[in-house]
Every structure is written in structure tokens, then in C-alpha cells.
XYZ file of C-alpha atoms in Angstrom:
543
model
C 89.067 78.264 132.998
C 91.585 76.152 131.045
C 92.688 77.906 127.861
C 95.441 75.476 126.946
C 94.828 73.194 123.941
C 94.473 69.423 124.174
C 97.528 69.031 121.917
C 100.257 71.372 120.659
C 98.908 71.033 117.101
C 95.924 73.182 118.067
C 98.278 76.170 118.407
C 98.393 76.243 114.618
C 94.608 76.309 114.262
C 92.630 79.495 113.551
C 89.598 78.034 115.369
C 91.637 77.513 118.530
C 92.705 81.171 118.657
C 89.196 82.458 117.953
C 87.884 80.462 120.926
C 90.914 81.434 123.033
C 90.295 85.170 122.705
C 86.519 84.798 123.064
C 87.013 83.011 126.384
C 89.894 85.217 127.518
C 87.913 88.374 126.905
C 89.628 91.759 127.043
C 92.193 90.835 129.672
C 95.703 90.911 128.162
C 97.636 87.655 127.857
C 101.431 87.939 127.677
C 103.485 85.149 126.143
C 107.106 84.847 127.314
C 107.477 88.297 128.836
C 105.982 91.684 129.584
C 107.032 95.037 128.210
C 108.954 95.816 131.414
C 110.973 92.619 131.021
C 111.748 93.267 127.349
C 111.996 97.051 127.059
C 115.774 97.175 127.569
C 116.392 95.062 124.480
C 113.602 96.651 122.442
C 114.753 100.227 123.068
C 118.323 99.340 122.201
C 117.536 97.919 118.776
C 114.412 99.824 117.679
C 114.431 103.539 116.974
C 111.262 105.585 117.665
C 110.960 106.716 114.020
C 111.183 103.203 112.573
C 108.152 101.452 111.119
C 107.367 98.345 113.159
C 105.277 95.289 112.272
C 104.076 93.040 115.106
C 103.039 89.607 113.831
C 100.612 87.524 115.871
C 99.927 90.468 118.158
C 97.121 88.778 120.127
C 95.872 91.012 122.938
C 99.325 91.702 124.349
C 99.955 95.166 125.762
C 103.446 95.268 124.227
C 102.491 97.417 121.209
C 100.404 99.747 123.343
C 103.229 100.354 125.788
C 105.735 100.905 122.962
C 103.312 103.420 121.452
C 102.948 105.259 124.745
C 106.709 105.837 125.041
C 107.086 107.211 121.521
C 107.053 104.282 119.037
C 103.942 105.327 117.151
C 104.449 103.845 113.682
C 103.280 100.329 114.590
C 101.168 97.919 112.541
C 99.773 94.832 114.295
C 98.449 91.726 112.542
C 96.806 88.555 113.789
C 94.890 85.716 112.183
C 92.095 85.967 114.770
C 89.213 88.217 113.772
C 87.986 88.262 117.380
C 91.198 89.683 118.836
C 91.673 92.237 116.057
C 88.188 93.592 116.749
C 88.939 93.741 120.490
C 92.232 95.567 119.949
C 90.713 98.086 117.541
C 88.030 98.951 120.080
C 90.594 99.186 122.888
C 92.923 101.567 121.016
C 90.764 103.578 118.598
C 90.648 106.758 120.682
C 93.794 106.481 122.805
C 96.231 105.393 120.076
C 94.809 106.604 116.758
C 98.010 106.163 114.723
C 98.426 102.475 115.556
C 96.634 99.973 113.325
C 95.350 96.416 113.788
C 94.711 94.205 110.765
C 93.378 90.679 110.368
C 96.039 89.044 108.239
C 97.830 85.738 107.749
C 101.558 86.278 108.327
C 102.379 83.627 105.696
C 100.496 85.663 103.050
C 100.947 89.292 104.026
C 99.460 92.033 101.878
C 102.225 94.587 102.437
C 104.629 95.750 99.734
C 108.246 94.586 99.791
C 110.575 96.351 102.248
C 107.690 98.073 104.081
C 109.113 97.840 107.623
C 112.391 98.423 109.428
C 111.439 96.074 112.276
C 109.337 92.911 112.593
C 108.504 91.761 116.136
C 107.385 88.255 117.072
C 106.714 87.252 120.668
C 105.693 83.607 120.571
C 104.046 83.319 117.142
C 106.794 81.196 115.615
C 106.433 78.726 118.482
C 102.699 78.531 117.834
C 103.426 77.554 114.209
C 106.363 75.224 114.852
C 104.431 72.597 116.774
C 106.363 69.633 115.340
C 108.985 68.850 112.702
C 106.718 67.353 110.060
C 107.301 68.473 106.482
C 103.995 70.353 106.295
C 104.803 72.283 109.459
C 108.304 73.177 108.289
C 106.907 74.432 104.985
C 104.559 76.694 106.937
C 107.512 78.055 108.917
C 109.449 78.648 105.677
C 106.522 80.631 104.283
C 106.339 82.721 107.447
C 110.053 83.536 107.465
C 110.056 84.236 103.720
C 107.267 86.767 104.189
C 109.072 88.382 107.112
C 112.193 88.704 104.967
C 110.168 90.146 102.106
C 108.566 92.970 104.095
C 111.742 93.907 105.970
C 114.007 96.702 104.762
C 117.291 94.876 105.058
C 119.727 92.569 103.316
C 117.724 89.426 104.082
C 116.290 89.261 100.554
C 119.567 89.863 98.736
C 120.774 87.007 96.565
C 123.851 86.519 98.749
C 121.746 85.976 101.892
C 118.298 85.066 100.602
C 119.129 82.319 98.113
C 120.665 78.940 98.901
C 123.342 79.308 96.220
C 124.261 82.730 97.602
C 124.569 81.451 101.162
C 126.771 78.576 99.997
C 129.019 81.059 98.201
C 129.196 83.269 101.293
C 130.135 80.335 103.528
C 132.739 79.107 101.046
C 134.328 82.556 100.731
C 134.492 82.854 104.518
C 136.141 79.435 104.737
C 133.878 77.978 107.453
C 131.328 75.193 107.553
C 128.944 77.013 109.910
C 128.248 80.708 109.409
C 125.904 83.051 111.297
C 124.906 86.324 109.631
C 123.879 89.349 111.704
C 122.524 92.571 110.194
C 123.304 95.896 111.839
C 120.681 98.616 111.615
C 121.944 101.997 110.450
C 120.709 103.559 113.684
C 123.079 101.395 115.712
C 126.544 102.799 116.324
C 129.579 100.834 117.457
C 133.145 102.007 117.949
C 134.469 98.927 116.184
C 134.344 95.173 115.796
C 135.441 94.608 119.417
C 132.253 96.147 120.829
C 130.117 94.069 118.444
C 131.973 90.905 119.379
C 131.546 91.611 123.090
C 127.790 91.983 122.636
C 127.229 88.937 120.427
C 129.761 86.348 121.611
C 127.508 84.710 124.211
C 124.622 84.347 121.762
C 126.890 83.038 119.013
C 128.275 80.312 121.269
C 124.731 79.114 121.962
C 124.561 78.195 118.257
C 127.956 76.489 118.130
C 128.117 72.890 116.845
C 128.088 70.125 119.419
C 131.547 69.143 120.594
C 133.232 72.472 119.927
C 135.796 73.236 122.685
C 134.406 75.761 125.161
C 137.509 77.965 124.993
C 137.634 78.102 121.198
C 137.294 81.610 119.824
C 134.756 82.295 117.094
C 136.046 84.723 114.412
C 133.898 87.725 113.478
C 133.948 89.010 109.897
C 132.499 92.238 108.519
C 130.730 92.745 105.188
C 130.367 96.394 104.223
C 130.883 99.636 106.119
C 128.186 99.606 108.776
C 130.608 99.885 111.680
C 131.531 103.302 113.004
C 129.973 106.733 113.373
C 128.411 108.484 110.400
C 127.246 112.064 110.085
C 124.089 112.192 107.994
C 124.085 115.444 105.998
C 120.896 114.878 104.025
C 118.158 112.274 103.775
C 115.141 112.074 101.532
C 112.941 109.711 99.561
C 112.947 109.429 95.791
C 109.926 107.938 93.986
C 112.341 105.845 91.904
C 115.254 105.043 94.235
C 113.382 105.018 97.547
C 114.892 106.316 100.782
C 118.488 107.473 100.570
C 121.027 109.313 102.696
C 124.078 111.455 102.057
C 126.548 110.949 104.880
C 130.096 111.862 105.823
C 132.365 109.165 107.241
C 135.962 109.173 108.433
C 138.366 106.890 106.574
C 141.325 104.959 107.922
C 143.627 107.854 107.019
C 141.487 110.272 109.100
C 140.270 111.971 105.914
C 136.517 112.466 105.520
C 134.472 111.051 102.662
C 130.955 111.785 101.477
C 128.757 108.856 100.493
C 125.421 108.324 98.818
C 123.557 105.257 100.126
C 120.255 103.820 98.917
C 118.589 102.320 101.989
C 117.055 99.558 99.861
C 120.633 98.363 99.268
C 122.380 99.904 102.222
C 125.536 97.794 102.051
C 126.471 99.310 98.700
C 128.039 102.774 98.457
C 126.390 104.224 95.350
C 128.733 107.208 95.135
C 131.673 108.422 97.172
C 133.828 111.552 97.123
C 136.685 112.771 99.289
C 136.218 116.060 101.129
C 138.958 118.667 100.921
C 141.169 118.863 104.000
C 139.963 122.290 105.079
C 136.409 120.959 105.392
C 136.984 118.949 108.529
C 134.297 117.151 110.469
C 134.837 119.548 113.362
C 134.389 122.551 111.074
C 131.120 121.099 109.735
C 129.792 120.570 113.256
C 130.786 124.145 114.205
C 128.901 125.556 111.208
C 125.817 123.556 112.201
C 126.051 124.899 115.765
C 126.475 128.484 114.550
C 123.491 128.140 112.211
C 121.322 126.895 115.066
C 122.199 130.021 117.096
C 121.360 132.362 114.228
C 118.340 130.545 112.783
C 114.771 131.477 113.787
C 112.848 128.664 115.463
C 110.663 127.984 112.411
C 113.574 127.676 109.939
C 114.200 124.105 108.737
C 117.519 122.494 109.678
C 118.028 120.721 106.349
C 120.766 123.025 105.046
C 124.010 121.852 103.420
C 126.675 121.342 106.061
C 129.366 121.599 103.390
C 128.898 123.148 99.944
C 129.619 121.365 96.684
C 132.999 123.044 96.268
C 134.248 121.157 99.384
C 134.595 118.058 97.195
C 138.055 116.983 95.990
C 137.179 116.536 92.313
C 140.636 115.275 91.346
C 140.256 112.184 93.535
C 138.365 109.056 92.453
C 137.302 107.050 95.509
C 135.874 104.015 93.745
C 138.339 101.464 92.405
C 135.971 100.500 89.607
C 135.828 104.141 88.453
C 139.634 104.236 88.372
C 139.664 101.092 86.226
C 137.013 102.516 83.896
C 139.091 105.673 83.340
C 142.202 103.547 82.732
C 140.271 101.794 79.954
C 140.480 104.993 77.873
C 144.019 103.867 77.052
C 142.394 101.419 74.627
C 141.533 104.358 72.357
C 145.134 104.396 71.101
C 147.292 107.511 70.667
C 146.717 108.401 74.334
C 149.219 111.269 74.173
C 146.787 113.022 71.815
C 143.582 112.475 73.812
C 143.715 115.863 75.534
C 143.679 117.594 72.166
C 141.262 115.215 70.444
C 137.459 115.728 70.452
C 136.088 112.881 72.543
C 132.370 112.001 72.647
C 131.289 109.979 75.686
C 127.984 108.507 76.818
C 127.751 107.667 80.534
C 124.653 105.800 81.743
C 124.166 106.133 85.498
C 125.014 109.457 87.175
C 124.940 108.785 90.927
C 127.034 111.521 92.550
C 128.507 112.392 89.158
C 132.164 111.741 90.032
C 132.880 109.578 86.952
C 131.634 111.975 84.214
C 132.972 114.961 86.187
C 136.473 113.450 86.282
C 136.434 112.926 82.504
C 135.105 116.449 81.953
C 137.819 118.058 84.088
C 140.771 115.996 82.811
C 139.932 115.764 79.090
C 139.342 119.363 77.939
C 138.049 118.386 74.480
C 135.550 115.849 75.787
C 131.779 116.215 75.322
C 129.731 114.075 77.678
C 126.108 112.965 77.615
C 125.164 111.556 81.027
C 121.891 109.649 81.355
C 120.137 109.310 84.723
C 116.665 107.894 85.254
C 116.100 109.555 88.644
C 115.872 113.391 88.732
C 116.518 113.269 92.490
C 120.034 111.977 91.815
C 120.846 115.014 89.674
C 119.806 117.220 92.599
C 121.944 115.173 95.003
C 124.964 115.250 92.686
C 124.665 119.021 92.218
C 124.017 119.958 95.842
C 126.212 117.461 97.657
C 128.921 116.149 95.298
C 130.085 119.269 93.468
C 128.613 118.231 90.122
C 127.650 120.817 87.510
C 126.603 120.828 83.880
C 128.307 122.867 81.171
C 128.377 123.248 77.405
C 130.465 120.027 77.370
C 128.452 118.134 80.015
C 124.739 117.518 79.595
C 122.524 115.353 81.808
C 119.485 113.681 80.252
C 116.786 112.532 82.665
C 115.668 109.308 80.993
C 115.724 105.535 81.242
C 119.068 104.459 79.767
C 117.339 101.697 77.791
C 114.921 104.142 76.197
C 117.578 106.768 75.562
C 119.922 104.408 73.720
C 117.026 102.819 71.824
C 116.027 106.302 70.676
C 119.558 107.135 69.512
C 119.909 103.821 67.668
C 116.598 104.405 65.884
C 117.555 107.776 64.449
C 118.084 108.175 60.750
C 121.392 109.909 61.502
C 122.855 108.299 64.609
C 125.343 109.959 66.916
C 128.540 107.994 67.471
C 130.478 107.866 70.718
C 134.144 107.013 71.186
C 133.361 105.773 74.699
C 130.168 104.349 76.218
C 130.151 103.620 79.953
C 127.508 101.727 81.943
C 127.566 102.180 85.721
C 123.948 101.572 86.614
C 122.558 99.538 89.506
C 119.689 97.061 89.608
C 116.778 97.726 91.953
C 116.099 94.004 92.431
C 118.317 92.628 95.249
C 117.054 89.067 94.782
C 118.971 88.679 91.525
C 122.520 87.411 91.558
C 123.517 90.501 89.539
C 123.263 93.945 91.114
C 124.889 95.909 88.286
C 123.677 96.429 85.610
C 119.990 95.406 85.396
C 119.676 92.319 83.126
C 117.946 94.268 80.335
C 121.151 96.268 79.787
C 123.037 93.133 78.703
C 120.345 91.515 76.547
C 121.792 90.844 73.100
C 119.177 92.908 71.158
C 119.979 95.903 73.359
C 123.736 95.351 73.057
C 123.292 95.523 69.282
C 121.842 99.020 69.763
C 124.840 99.979 71.904
C 127.113 98.695 69.143
C 125.308 100.811 66.538
C 126.206 104.096 68.313
C 129.844 103.189 69.097
C 132.599 104.333 66.739
C 134.507 101.486 65.000
C 137.618 102.169 67.117
C 135.647 102.979 70.271
C 135.377 101.169 73.601
C 132.277 100.107 75.571
C 133.070 99.948 79.310
C 130.722 98.110 81.662
C 130.759 97.783 85.451
C 129.553 94.220 86.164
C 128.627 93.097 89.689
C 127.441 89.494 89.506
C 127.746 86.796 92.186
C 125.749 84.166 90.324
C 128.452 82.350 88.347
C 126.020 80.827 85.860
C 124.437 84.203 85.163
C 127.864 85.828 84.786
C 128.950 83.238 82.226
C 125.774 83.943 80.269
C 126.422 87.713 80.341
C 130.021 87.297 79.157
C 128.946 84.968 76.345
C 126.331 87.487 75.198
C 128.807 90.370 75.269
C 131.399 88.360 73.351
C 128.849 87.625 70.619
C 128.355 91.362 69.987
C 131.814 92.668 70.916
C 134.399 90.082 69.785
C 137.254 91.759 71.691
C 136.583 91.580 75.408
C 138.971 92.456 78.250
C 138.042 91.721 81.895
C 139.507 93.466 84.931
C 138.535 92.105 88.365
C 138.532 94.655 91.213
C 140.540 93.139 94.067
C 138.545 92.614 97.260
C 135.247 93.440 95.537
C 132.698 91.662 93.351
C 133.035 94.297 90.614
C 134.506 93.349 87.272
C 135.146 95.990 84.631
C 134.574 94.823 81.061
C 136.234 96.632 78.163
C 134.481 95.741 74.911
C 135.639 96.513 71.362
C 134.512 95.540 67.900
C 137.666 94.372 66.146
C 139.623 91.429 67.600
C 142.602 92.253 65.376
C 143.107 95.365 67.568
C 143.926 93.145 70.537
C 146.727 94.461 72.736
C 149.079 92.278 74.753
C 149.467 93.129 78.440
C 152.826 94.916 77.924
C 151.314 96.964 75.089
C 148.289 97.846 77.196
C 150.462 98.964 80.122
C 152.589 101.077 77.806
C 149.459 102.813 76.495
C 148.234 103.429 80.049
C 151.597 104.904 81.071
C 151.560 107.238 78.065
C 148.040 108.418 78.945
C 148.973 108.983 82.584
C 152.083 110.953 81.607
C 149.869 113.208 79.505
C 147.355 113.690 82.329
C 150.054 114.382 84.950
C 151.145 117.640 83.338
C 151.613 120.529 85.837
C 148.481 122.353 86.908
C 146.091 119.514 86.095
C 145.446 118.425 89.713
C 146.357 114.751 89.400
C 146.066 112.335 92.376
C 149.582 110.903 92.870
C 148.225 107.622 94.238
C 146.366 106.910 91.002
C 148.581 104.932 88.626
C 146.707 104.030 85.457
C 148.964 101.119 84.477
C 148.374 99.499 87.899
C 144.663 99.444 87.064
C 145.307 97.336 83.949
C 147.997 94.922 85.148
C 145.534 92.136 85.882
C 143.389 92.563 82.763
C 142.559 89.301 80.994
C 141.345 88.805 77.448
C 138.277 86.588 77.152
């Protein structure tokens, strides 16, 4: 019985596949390789707990054999109604947790970021039967859908949009660039082990005529290399899956990080652990707890309590720059004795408002956080606590500020800080969400800022056109605008004030920062000696 089509174009036809599986019957047909031939690669890159989507599953036994060895969160789709019915009947009783759905992979019905893994064994070849425009458009739709349903960086503006990819290639300084995403479950000792694994495959994609002995440089974006100790993981209805993990820095000190898995390349919050809370000590405590704990006691206990956090140390360079911006308030030598009202939108691990609270004894801080889970994380894992001078309001920052601006008697803040991320990775701006820099909303921010106050904004924007628009809008509301670019990062810290006649020259600004630092460095205040406020403001530019 000849099951092959008369021409390759038939591979793209639904009718062909319906007839194929009717004639083939229940006997499995394996394209390109069996499970035994592929299991080495599959087991290396797929973790048993990950959610897997198999596109164009056909009647292959691959999913069934993966299921039988422990990969039970598998969804299979195919465009053929005949084969989906066959596979449902074949697996209903033996593999009840695995599902089979009739679905077109170019128009999938799943929500964004639904899967950690998408498997394709021959389906792309069935679609890419020629290089005609119509065929290539079909392939584009397929790959776009795969990128949409994957939990990874594929949909981020930098990787998912043409302008972003051009910017990435230009910043790397090469005409041809290959991007490879590492899954968080994969662990490598360093770049050398990654290079050893990928070099052969990379050379297969090298341009024609490249010398065979030429070395291909490997570059890293983000902190996915190295071993991490996950202390806590959970899912928030607003922020999605997240982890709290401890990592070892270059100086052998350990740091605690909060990572949203929807944007896993970005460290949302980071804090340094005190020296006496070593990684070895944490592991010993875990081991001791296991010995003492009854079998039915859950393991999800804090490996290191909140007081293990070094609260005097700011890990994030953009937080250091934001604190340095307080020098714009003038009379910095008096700030420790002056009542200071601050509004901070975006809590994360709480290190920014906590630093202000601990170093400015007359400060009163309102922190606004939309996600109640983040307050729990900050309190349990990052040493954060509320007090009579520090209050957290669980609310949307947009709604909270709108409510304040609409009051008959408005509160007025000397400092307003925005450090809030966007949940949409497809935009060219990941911080803040666009609504936070709309001019009508900025007018509300202006209405609750004191005349001499400063509005400090963490801006992360790769789209140059969008960034120009944001800066123009800010300048229209806040005529005095300073910009400080964070070296080696996309972050730019914007210091916004209302009166251009208050403009400070760079020497004046540095003098103010030095005076503030001298005040903060007084004995007994627990100041980090590596943190020099004036260094944070040396490269500030006035727009």
C-alpha cells in the first residue's frame, strides 16, 4: 500500500492526512526517528515536570513513551480528526492525563506562554513543501504561534520583533547572529561547557566561505549560567510563576533574587545575604530539618530567615542611582532631620523603600504594590517589614495615584518613585507600563508632588522611537529633566522636577551628592563603603 503523495504539496493538505491515517490504521508511523533514537536528547533538555506540547503528533508513539517514563503533562495536537480519534481511543485508559486535540497549529487555541516545551518531529517539513510566498507565510504563522505559546524569551521585543533583532545584532557587532535560550532547569558550569556543546551545531549555520578554523564567539545575555539554589517557588494570579533563588556572585558572596518566569532574564529584586549565612550553612539546615521532620511535613520552609539579608547593601545599580537623586532636594545635610514624604510604586523585594526607611529616620513612606503575593515574598524572603513610617498599599499604582489626585485635600510628596515592570514582553518598553507615562496620568503625578520635589522614574526602553516619545511627554509635564544611563544595562533613571530655574550644573549636583553621602556615612549608620553617591550622578545629562 503506497501512502506517499503524488507531489510534495499534498503534505500540506488536510485531506491527504485524513486519508493517510485511514489507510494506515492504528499501526504507528514514525517520521525521522523513534523514541529510542531520540530519548538521549529529549531527556537532556526536557524536565519531567514541564508542560509539553507536541504539534502534528500523528500516530507516533513518541508521546506515549515519554508519558510512560514520567513526562505526564503532555498535550498533543493534529489537524487530522481521524488520527486524533484513534489516539484518544488508544490512550484513554492507559494514559488518562495525556490529551489529544484536533487543532490547527497556525491558529492554536491555547493562552500565551502555556508550555515550557514544544516538540515537532516532521511537521515543519510537511508545511514547508516549497519556497513560494504563500507557503512561507504559512510557516511564519506556525512559528509565530509556537513562540506565542512558549514560556520563554522568544516573544520579547528584543527577539520577537524585527527592529529588536536588528538592534541586538548591531549591539553584538556581527552580521550573523544565532540566539539560543537556556531553560532554567539546565545547569552549566560556565560558558566553556555551553560552547563545547553548541559549537558543532553553530558551525552548520555559518555563512558560506567562512574559514573552517575560524572561531565563533559566544556571548551571554542575562544570568542563566551557573548553579542556583531555589529557596521558594509559587504562582501568583497577577505575576504568574516566580522563584526566589540564591546565587553565588563573582566575589563568592551569595545573593537572593526574585525572578518572574514570564520574564526570566530580568532580576526583579536582589539582596545580598550576610556573610554568616553561607550556602553551606543553608544546605546543612535543610539536611537537619529533613532528619527531624515527620514524613508528612512539607519541605517548603525558609532556608534562611529575613534577618539574613544585608539591608545596608543595594544590589541594583538603578536603585543606587534613584537614591542618589535625593540630592536634588537641596540642603542634603538636613535631610536626616527633615520630615520626608515618599511614594514608591512597585515593591518587589522591598529593598528600595526599606533602604530609604532605614537611612532617613524622619521619612514616611507609602509603598504601592498591585500583587499581594509580592508583599508576602518581600516579608518572608527579603527582610522587609512595615512600621509606623512604612505602609504598603495593595492597589494598582494607576488607581492609587488617580484616587490621591482626585481628593479635595491632596497629600503632597517630596519624592515619588516609579519602579514598576510591564507584563507585556512584546513591547519595546519593559518598565514602566505605557499607561504610567501617559500625559494625563503624569499630570496627576504632578498634582501630588511638592513644588520643590523630585519624581524619579526607572525607564527600560529598547525601542528608540518609543523612548523619544516618553521623554517628550515627560518634558511637557516636568520641564526640568535629568537622565542617568546605567552603564551596561538598558535602564535609564529619569529625575523630573517642575521648575527649570532650579537646574543644577554637574559640579553643583556632585557637590550636593557628596554632602548627602557625608551625612549618611555618620558612624553607626551601616553604610556600604562601595556606594559613592556622587559617582552615581557623574554621567547625568539634562534634557
